[in-house]
Amino acid sequence: MKMLLLGFASRLHGELYYESMFREVTDILSGFKDLEVYQDIVTEPLTIDLGNYDLVIAYLLTGGTSRLAYKVLTGANRKPVLIIAHSKHNSLASALSLRSKLVDAGIRVKLLYFLDRNDLLMKFTLFYKGLVAGYGLKHLRIVEINDYPGISGEGKIFADKFGAEIIHVDYDELWRRAEEASIDDIRELENIVHQYIDLSGTNKQYLDKVLRIYYGLRKLLSIHGANAIVIDCFPLVLKYNVTPCLAVAMMNVEGIPTACENDYYSLISLYTSLALTGYPGWISNPSGITSDGYLRFAHCTIAPILGRKCFLTTHFETGNPYAVVCRFRTDKVLFVRVDKDFNGLTIYRGKVIRSGLLEPGYCRTQLIIDTGILKPEEFVEKATGNHHVFIPWSKGLIESLKHMAWWLNWRVDIRN
């Protein structure tokens, strides 16, 4: 990601004024990686080669600059534009005019308005995080594990859409790598898992088999230089009578977005959660409405760093070892779903009412969610698919998601 910061000013407003304003902002933004500052403030039309940059940041220091900035930004090699404006000297007025002109010219544009230094730093940080998250999708190198002859159709669409690289691995290769684990390797992984999950009551033979899958996933990442995984897990469970639920959970703990059920839509959200919050997301199935009027979500795997009082139990559908059960650690969450065409994001706010292994008849980790003004029936009526990914809430998270969506040219639908 390469960004170029350009300052635009009208000489009518005084050189000392706009130079001091430019220095103040460049001091704040120069600490962000891959941001280059064009040192000369632009006061008259000129040609700047924008070809090597992914984004141009146009800081309108004064009024009377919209036409000037438009001429510079609409030359050869047009790029997406972030306009920065402040509250004085008609900066915002020119910014609004420039935004309108750029939209009419078909250029993707966003406006960031700030009040003071702290406001700019906060807002630009949220923008930058969203930008980097969106840009980073094309740098994913994904191991897709399935029983097909090659990469799934969904994987091919994902690669075409984002430019990510996908390496196909079949179950036999995964199992070969799993079998390479020594007893010492297995004990080492057991110790890692035990830091997060209560392993008392587990069958040692079954646990060792599950840990071999964990070892196999780690090994495949190393061999292929990958940084993400999707795995078609149900055929694997039927073939080997063991689930990858624990392995998937622990890979997400290690900062490797890992999606089960070959779900590339959820992979994006898992990756986004890590990029924006430092924590993995949780893939879940909507599982109905409770008798007291809340939404229920459930799944048989969860990164235990998201939970507390975690333990292992049998997998819901098959009874095979092992599913992961946790109580959710945070009370406030967002849950999101990427649209089927990889062109949009639906966002929901939620409050955790209760969680854990609450009832039989559902996947093992269950989350009961209050969606506030959004009625559970309305969620069910309008949900665009099954899996939704829960992200621990943090201040500014929705703003960063909106910035990411802007960079990807996605629709955003915030439902509550």
Coordinates of C-alpha atoms in Angstrom, one line a residue:
M1 CA 0.0 0.0 0.0
K2 CA 1.5 3.3 -1.1
M3 CA -0.1 6.6 -0.3
L4 CA 0.8 10.2 -1.4
L5 CA -0.2 13.2 0.6
L6 CA -0.7 16.4 -1.4
G7 CA -1.4 19.8 0.2
F8 CA -3.5 22.3 -1.8
A9 CA -3.8 26.0 -0.9
S10 CA -4.8 29.4 -2.3
R11 CA -2.2 32.2 -1.9
L12 CA -5.1 34.5 -0.9
H13 CA -5.1 32.9 2.5
G14 CA -1.4 33.7 3.3
E15 CA 1.6 31.5 3.0
L16 CA 2.6 31.5 6.6
Y17 CA -0.9 30.3 7.6
Y18 CA -1.2 27.4 5.2
E19 CA 2.4 26.3 5.6
S20 CA 1.9 26.0 9.4
M21 CA -1.3 24.0 8.8
F22 CA 0.5 21.7 6.4
R23 CA 3.4 21.0 8.8
E24 CA 1.0 20.2 11.6
V25 CA -0.8 17.6 9.6
T26 CA 2.3 16.1 8.1
D27 CA 3.8 15.7 11.6
I28 CA 0.8 13.7 12.6
L29 CA 0.5 11.5 9.4
S30 CA 4.2 10.9 8.7
G31 CA 4.3 8.1 11.2
F32 CA 1.9 5.9 9.2
K33 CA 3.7 3.3 7.1
D34 CA 3.9 3.7 3.3
L35 CA 2.7 7.3 3.4
E36 CA 4.8 9.7 1.3
V37 CA 4.5 13.5 1.6
Y38 CA 4.8 15.8 -1.4
Q39 CA 6.7 18.5 0.3
D40 CA 5.7 21.5 -1.9
I41 CA 2.3 22.8 -1.3
V42 CA 0.4 22.9 -4.5
T43 CA -0.9 26.4 -5.4
E44 CA -1.1 26.2 -9.2
P45 CA -1.8 23.4 -11.7
L46 CA 1.0 20.9 -12.2
T47 CA 1.4 17.4 -13.4
I48 CA 2.3 14.8 -10.7
D49 CA 2.9 11.1 -11.6
L50 CA 0.4 9.2 -9.5
G51 CA 1.1 5.8 -11.2
N52 CA 3.1 4.3 -8.3
Y53 CA 0.5 5.1 -5.6
D54 CA -2.6 3.2 -4.5
L55 CA -4.2 6.2 -2.8
V56 CA -3.9 10.0 -3.0
I57 CA -4.6 12.1 0.1
A58 CA -5.6 15.6 -0.9
Y59 CA -5.4 18.0 2.1
L60 CA -7.3 21.2 1.2
L61 CA -5.6 23.7 3.4
T62 CA -7.8 26.6 2.3
G63 CA -10.8 27.5 0.3
G64 CA -10.5 28.2 -3.4
T65 CA -8.7 24.9 -4.1
S66 CA -11.4 22.6 -5.5
R67 CA -10.7 23.4 -9.1
L68 CA -7.0 23.2 -8.6
A69 CA -7.1 19.9 -6.9
Y70 CA -9.5 18.5 -9.4
K71 CA -7.1 19.3 -12.3
V72 CA -4.2 17.6 -10.5
L73 CA -6.2 14.5 -9.4
T74 CA -7.9 13.9 -12.8
G75 CA -4.8 13.7 -14.9
A76 CA -3.3 10.4 -16.0
N77 CA -3.3 7.4 -13.7
R78 CA -6.4 8.4 -11.7
K79 CA -6.4 6.9 -8.2
P80 CA -8.9 6.7 -5.3
V81 CA -8.8 9.9 -3.3
L82 CA -9.1 10.7 0.4
I83 CA -9.9 14.4 0.9
I84 CA -8.8 15.9 4.3
A85 CA -10.4 19.2 5.4
H86 CA -10.5 21.3 8.6
S87 CA -13.0 23.8 9.9
K88 CA -11.3 27.1 9.0
H89 CA -10.4 29.2 6.0
N90 CA -13.2 27.5 3.9
S91 CA -11.3 24.3 3.8
L92 CA -14.4 22.2 4.2
A93 CA -16.3 24.2 1.6
S94 CA -13.7 23.5 -1.0
A95 CA -13.6 19.8 0.1
L96 CA -17.3 19.4 -0.5
S97 CA -17.0 20.9 -3.9
L98 CA -14.1 18.7 -4.8
R99 CA -15.8 15.6 -3.6
S100 CA -18.8 16.3 -5.9
K101 CA -16.6 16.9 -8.9
L102 CA -14.6 13.7 -8.3
V103 CA -17.7 11.6 -7.9
D104 CA -19.1 13.0 -11.2
A105 CA -15.7 12.1 -12.8
G106 CA -16.1 8.5 -11.6
I107 CA -13.3 8.6 -9.1
R108 CA -13.7 6.8 -5.8
V109 CA -13.5 9.5 -3.1
K110 CA -13.9 9.8 0.7
L111 CA -13.9 12.9 2.9
L112 CA -12.3 13.1 6.3
Y113 CA -13.1 16.3 8.3
F114 CA -11.3 17.0 11.5
L115 CA -11.5 19.5 14.4
D116 CA -8.1 19.4 15.9
R117 CA -4.9 17.3 16.1
N118 CA -6.3 14.6 18.3
D119 CA -9.5 14.3 16.2
L120 CA -7.4 13.9 13.0
L121 CA -5.2 11.3 14.5
M122 CA -8.2 9.3 15.8
K123 CA -10.1 9.5 12.5
F124 CA -7.1 8.8 10.2
T125 CA -6.1 5.8 12.4
L126 CA -9.5 4.3 11.9
F127 CA -9.4 5.0 8.2
Y128 CA -5.9 3.6 7.9
K129 CA -6.8 0.3 9.7
G130 CA -9.8 -0.2 7.4
L131 CA -7.7 0.6 4.3
V132 CA -4.9 -1.8 5.2
A133 CA -7.5 -4.5 6.0
G134 CA -9.1 -4.2 2.6
Y135 CA -5.8 -3.9 0.8
G136 CA -4.4 -6.9 2.6
L137 CA -7.0 -9.3 1.1
K138 CA -5.0 -9.6 -2.1
H139 CA -1.9 -10.6 -0.1
L140 CA -3.6 -13.7 1.4
R141 CA -2.0 -17.0 0.5
I142 CA -4.6 -19.5 1.4
V143 CA -4.3 -23.3 1.8
E144 CA -7.7 -24.8 0.8
I145 CA -8.1 -28.4 2.2
N146 CA -10.8 -30.5 0.6
D147 CA -11.5 -33.8 -1.1
Y148 CA -12.0 -32.3 -4.6
P149 CA -9.6 -32.6 -7.5
G150 CA -8.7 -28.9 -7.0
I151 CA -9.7 -25.6 -5.7
S152 CA -13.4 -25.1 -5.1
G153 CA -15.6 -22.9 -7.3
E154 CA -15.9 -20.4 -4.4
G155 CA -12.2 -20.3 -4.0
K156 CA -11.7 -19.5 -7.7
I157 CA -14.2 -16.6 -7.5
F158 CA -12.4 -15.4 -4.4
A159 CA -9.0 -15.5 -6.1
D160 CA -10.4 -13.7 -9.2
K161 CA -12.0 -11.0 -7.0
F162 CA -9.2 -10.2 -4.7
G163 CA -6.0 -11.5 -6.4
A164 CA -5.2 -13.8 -3.5
E165 CA -3.3 -17.0 -4.1
I166 CA -4.8 -20.3 -3.2
I167 CA -3.0 -23.6 -2.8
H168 CA -5.0 -26.8 -3.0
V169 CA -4.3 -29.6 -0.5
D170 CA -6.3 -32.9 -0.3
Y171 CA -7.1 -34.8 2.8
D172 CA -4.4 -37.4 2.2
E173 CA -1.7 -34.8 2.2
L174 CA -3.0 -33.2 5.4
W175 CA -3.1 -36.6 7.0
R176 CA 0.4 -37.5 5.9
R177 CA 1.7 -34.3 7.5
A178 CA -0.3 -35.1 10.6
E179 CA 1.3 -38.5 10.9
E180 CA 4.7 -36.9 10.9
A181 CA 4.2 -35.5 14.4
S182 CA 6.3 -37.1 17.1
I183 CA 5.1 -37.8 20.6
D184 CA 7.1 -34.7 21.7
D185 CA 5.4 -32.6 19.0
I186 CA 2.0 -33.8 20.3
R187 CA 2.9 -33.0 23.9
E188 CA 4.1 -29.6 23.0
L189 CA 0.8 -28.8 21.2
E190 CA -1.1 -30.2 24.2
N191 CA 0.7 -27.8 26.5
I192 CA -0.2 -24.9 24.2
V193 CA -3.9 -25.9 24.1
H194 CA -4.0 -26.4 27.8
Q195 CA -3.1 -22.7 28.3
Y196 CA -6.6 -21.9 27.0
I197 CA -8.7 -25.1 27.4
D198 CA -9.5 -27.4 30.3
L199 CA -8.4 -30.8 28.9
S200 CA -9.5 -32.9 32.0
G201 CA -11.8 -35.6 31.1
T202 CA -10.6 -36.0 27.5
N203 CA -9.6 -39.3 26.1
K204 CA -5.8 -39.3 25.5
Q205 CA -6.0 -41.4 22.3
Y206 CA -8.7 -39.2 20.8
L207 CA -7.0 -36.0 21.9
D208 CA -3.7 -37.1 20.3
K209 CA -5.5 -37.7 17.0
V210 CA -7.1 -34.3 17.1
L211 CA -3.8 -32.6 17.9
R212 CA -2.2 -34.3 14.9
I213 CA -4.6 -32.3 12.7
Y214 CA -3.4 -29.2 14.5
Y215 CA 0.2 -30.2 13.7
G216 CA -0.7 -30.9 10.1
L217 CA -2.2 -27.5 9.6
R218 CA 0.8 -25.8 11.1
K219 CA 3.1 -27.9 8.9
L220 CA 1.1 -27.1 5.7
L221 CA 1.3 -23.4 6.4
S222 CA 5.1 -23.7 6.8
I223 CA 5.6 -25.8 3.6
H224 CA 3.4 -23.5 1.4
G225 CA 4.3 -20.1 3.1
A226 CA 0.6 -19.5 3.6
N227 CA -1.2 -17.2 6.0
A228 CA -4.8 -18.4 5.9
I229 CA -6.7 -21.7 5.7
V230 CA -10.1 -22.9 4.5
I231 CA -11.0 -26.5 5.2
D232 CA -14.0 -28.5 4.0
C233 CA -14.5 -30.2 7.3
F234 CA -17.5 -32.5 7.2
P235 CA -16.2 -34.9 4.6
L236 CA -13.0 -35.0 6.7
V237 CA -14.9 -35.9 9.8
L238 CA -16.7 -38.8 7.9
K239 CA -13.4 -40.1 6.5
Y240 CA -11.3 -40.1 9.6
N241 CA -13.9 -40.1 12.5
V242 CA -12.3 -37.0 14.0
T243 CA -13.0 -33.3 13.7
P244 CA -10.7 -30.4 13.0
C245 CA -12.7 -28.2 15.3
L246 CA -9.8 -27.8 17.9
A247 CA -7.2 -27.3 15.2
V248 CA -9.3 -24.6 13.5
A249 CA -9.8 -22.9 16.9
M250 CA -6.1 -22.9 17.7
M251 CA -5.0 -21.7 14.3
N252 CA -7.2 -18.7 14.8
V253 CA -5.6 -18.2 18.2
E254 CA -2.3 -18.1 16.5
G255 CA -3.4 -15.3 14.2
I256 CA -4.1 -17.5 11.1
P257 CA -7.6 -16.8 9.9
T258 CA -9.0 -20.4 9.4
A259 CA -12.5 -21.0 8.2
C260 CA -14.3 -24.3 8.4
E261 CA -16.9 -25.6 5.9
N262 CA -14.9 -24.2 3.0
D263 CA -16.4 -20.8 3.7
Y264 CA -14.5 -18.0 1.9
Y265 CA -17.1 -15.4 2.9
S266 CA -16.4 -16.1 6.6
L267 CA -12.7 -16.2 5.9
I268 CA -12.8 -12.5 5.0
S269 CA -14.6 -11.7 8.2
L270 CA -12.1 -13.8 10.3
Y271 CA -9.2 -12.0 8.6
T272 CA -10.9 -8.6 9.1
S273 CA -11.5 -9.2 12.8
L274 CA -7.8 -10.0 13.3
A275 CA -6.7 -7.0 11.2
L276 CA -9.0 -4.5 13.0
T277 CA -9.1 -5.7 16.6
G278 CA -6.1 -8.1 17.0
Y279 CA -8.6 -10.8 17.9
P280 CA -10.0 -13.6 15.8
G281 CA -13.7 -13.7 14.9
W282 CA -16.1 -16.5 15.7
I283 CA -18.0 -18.3 12.8
S284 CA -21.5 -19.3 13.9
N285 CA -24.7 -20.6 12.6
P286 CA -28.0 -18.7 13.3
S287 CA -29.9 -21.3 15.4
G288 CA -33.3 -19.9 16.0
I289 CA -35.0 -17.6 18.5
T290 CA -35.1 -18.4 22.2
S291 CA -38.3 -18.6 24.2
D292 CA -37.4 -15.2 25.8
G293 CA -37.1 -13.5 22.5
Y294 CA -33.4 -13.4 21.7
L295 CA -31.4 -14.8 18.7
R296 CA -29.4 -17.9 19.2
F297 CA -26.1 -18.6 17.4
A298 CA -24.0 -21.8 17.7
H299 CA -21.0 -23.6 16.4
C300 CA -18.7 -26.4 17.4
T301 CA -15.4 -24.4 17.2
I302 CA -14.4 -21.1 18.7
A303 CA -10.9 -19.6 19.2
P304 CA -10.6 -20.0 23.0
I305 CA -8.9 -16.6 23.3
L306 CA -12.4 -15.2 22.8
G307 CA -13.8 -17.2 25.7
R308 CA -13.5 -18.3 29.2
K309 CA -14.1 -21.6 31.0
C310 CA -13.4 -23.5 27.8
F311 CA -13.4 -27.3 27.5
L312 CA -13.7 -30.1 24.9
T313 CA -16.7 -32.3 24.2
T314 CA -18.1 -34.4 21.4
H315 CA -19.0 -32.9 18.1
F316 CA -22.7 -32.1 17.8
E317 CA -23.7 -33.9 14.5
T318 CA -21.3 -36.8 14.6
G319 CA -20.4 -37.4 18.2
N320 CA -16.8 -37.5 17.2
P321 CA -14.0 -35.9 19.1
Y322 CA -13.7 -32.9 19.7
A323 CA -15.8 -29.8 19.7
V324 CA -14.7 -26.6 21.6
V325 CA -17.0 -25.1 24.2
C326 CA -16.4 -21.6 25.6
R327 CA -18.4 -18.9 27.4
F328 CA -17.9 -15.7 25.4
R329 CA -15.5 -13.3 27.1
T330 CA -17.0 -10.0 25.9
D331 CA -20.5 -8.5 26.4
K332 CA -20.6 -6.3 23.3
V333 CA -20.1 -7.7 19.8
L334 CA -20.6 -7.0 16.2
F335 CA -21.6 -9.8 13.9
V336 CA -21.2 -9.5 10.2
R337 CA -21.7 -11.3 6.9
V338 CA -20.1 -10.8 3.6
D339 CA -22.5 -10.9 0.7
K340 CA -22.6 -13.8 -1.7
D341 CA -21.2 -11.8 -4.6
F342 CA -18.2 -10.6 -2.4
N343 CA -19.5 -7.0 -3.0
G344 CA -21.1 -6.1 0.3
L345 CA -21.1 -6.3 4.1
T346 CA -24.0 -6.6 6.5
I347 CA -23.3 -5.4 10.1
Y348 CA -25.2 -6.1 13.3
R349 CA -24.7 -4.9 16.8
G350 CA -25.3 -7.3 19.6
K351 CA -25.2 -7.7 23.4
V352 CA -24.3 -11.2 24.8
I353 CA -27.1 -12.3 27.2
R354 CA -25.6 -15.8 28.0
S355 CA -23.2 -18.2 26.3
G356 CA -21.6 -21.7 26.6
L357 CA -23.0 -25.2 26.3
L358 CA -26.6 -24.1 27.2
E359 CA -28.8 -26.8 25.7
P360 CA -28.5 -30.1 23.8
G361 CA -29.7 -30.2 20.3
Y362 CA -27.4 -27.4 19.1
C363 CA -23.7 -27.0 18.2
R364 CA -21.6 -26.9 21.3
T365 CA -20.7 -23.2 21.8
Q366 CA -23.9 -21.2 22.0
L367 CA -24.4 -17.5 22.1
I368 CA -27.7 -15.8 23.0
I369 CA -27.8 -12.3 21.6
D370 CA -29.9 -9.2 22.2
T371 CA -30.1 -7.2 18.9
G372 CA -31.9 -4.2 20.4
I373 CA -34.2 -2.5 18.0
L374 CA -33.8 -5.3 15.4
K375 CA -36.4 -8.0 16.1
P376 CA -35.1 -11.6 15.8
E377 CA -37.8 -12.3 13.3
E378 CA -36.6 -9.5 11.1
F379 CA -33.1 -10.9 11.3
V380 CA -34.3 -14.3 10.2
E381 CA -36.4 -12.8 7.4
K382 CA -33.6 -10.7 5.9
A383 CA -30.4 -12.8 6.6
T384 CA -28.5 -13.3 3.4
G385 CA -27.0 -16.7 4.4
N386 CA -26.0 -19.0 7.1
H387 CA -22.6 -18.2 8.7
H388 CA -22.2 -14.9 10.5
V389 CA -18.9 -14.0 12.1
F390 CA -18.8 -12.4 15.6
I391 CA -16.2 -9.7 16.3
P392 CA -15.4 -8.4 19.8
W393 CA -16.6 -4.8 19.9
S394 CA -14.1 -2.0 20.1
K395 CA -14.4 1.8 19.7
G396 CA -14.4 2.9 16.1
L397 CA -14.8 -0.7 14.8
I398 CA -17.8 0.1 12.6
E399 CA -16.0 3.1 11.2
S400 CA -13.0 1.0 10.2
L401 CA -15.3 -1.6 8.6
K402 CA -17.0 1.2 6.6
H403 CA -13.6 2.5 5.5
M404 CA -12.6 -1.1 4.5
A405 CA -15.8 -1.4 2.5
W406 CA -15.2 1.9 0.8
W407 CA -11.7 0.7 -0.3
L408 CA -13.2 -2.5 -1.7
N409 CA -16.1 -0.6 -3.3
W410 CA -18.6 -2.6 -1.2
R411 CA -22.1 -1.9 -0.1
V412 CA -22.5 -1.6 3.6
D413 CA -25.8 -2.3 5.4
I414 CA -25.9 -1.6 9.2
R415 CA -29.1 -3.3 10.4
N416 CA -29.4 -2.0 14.0

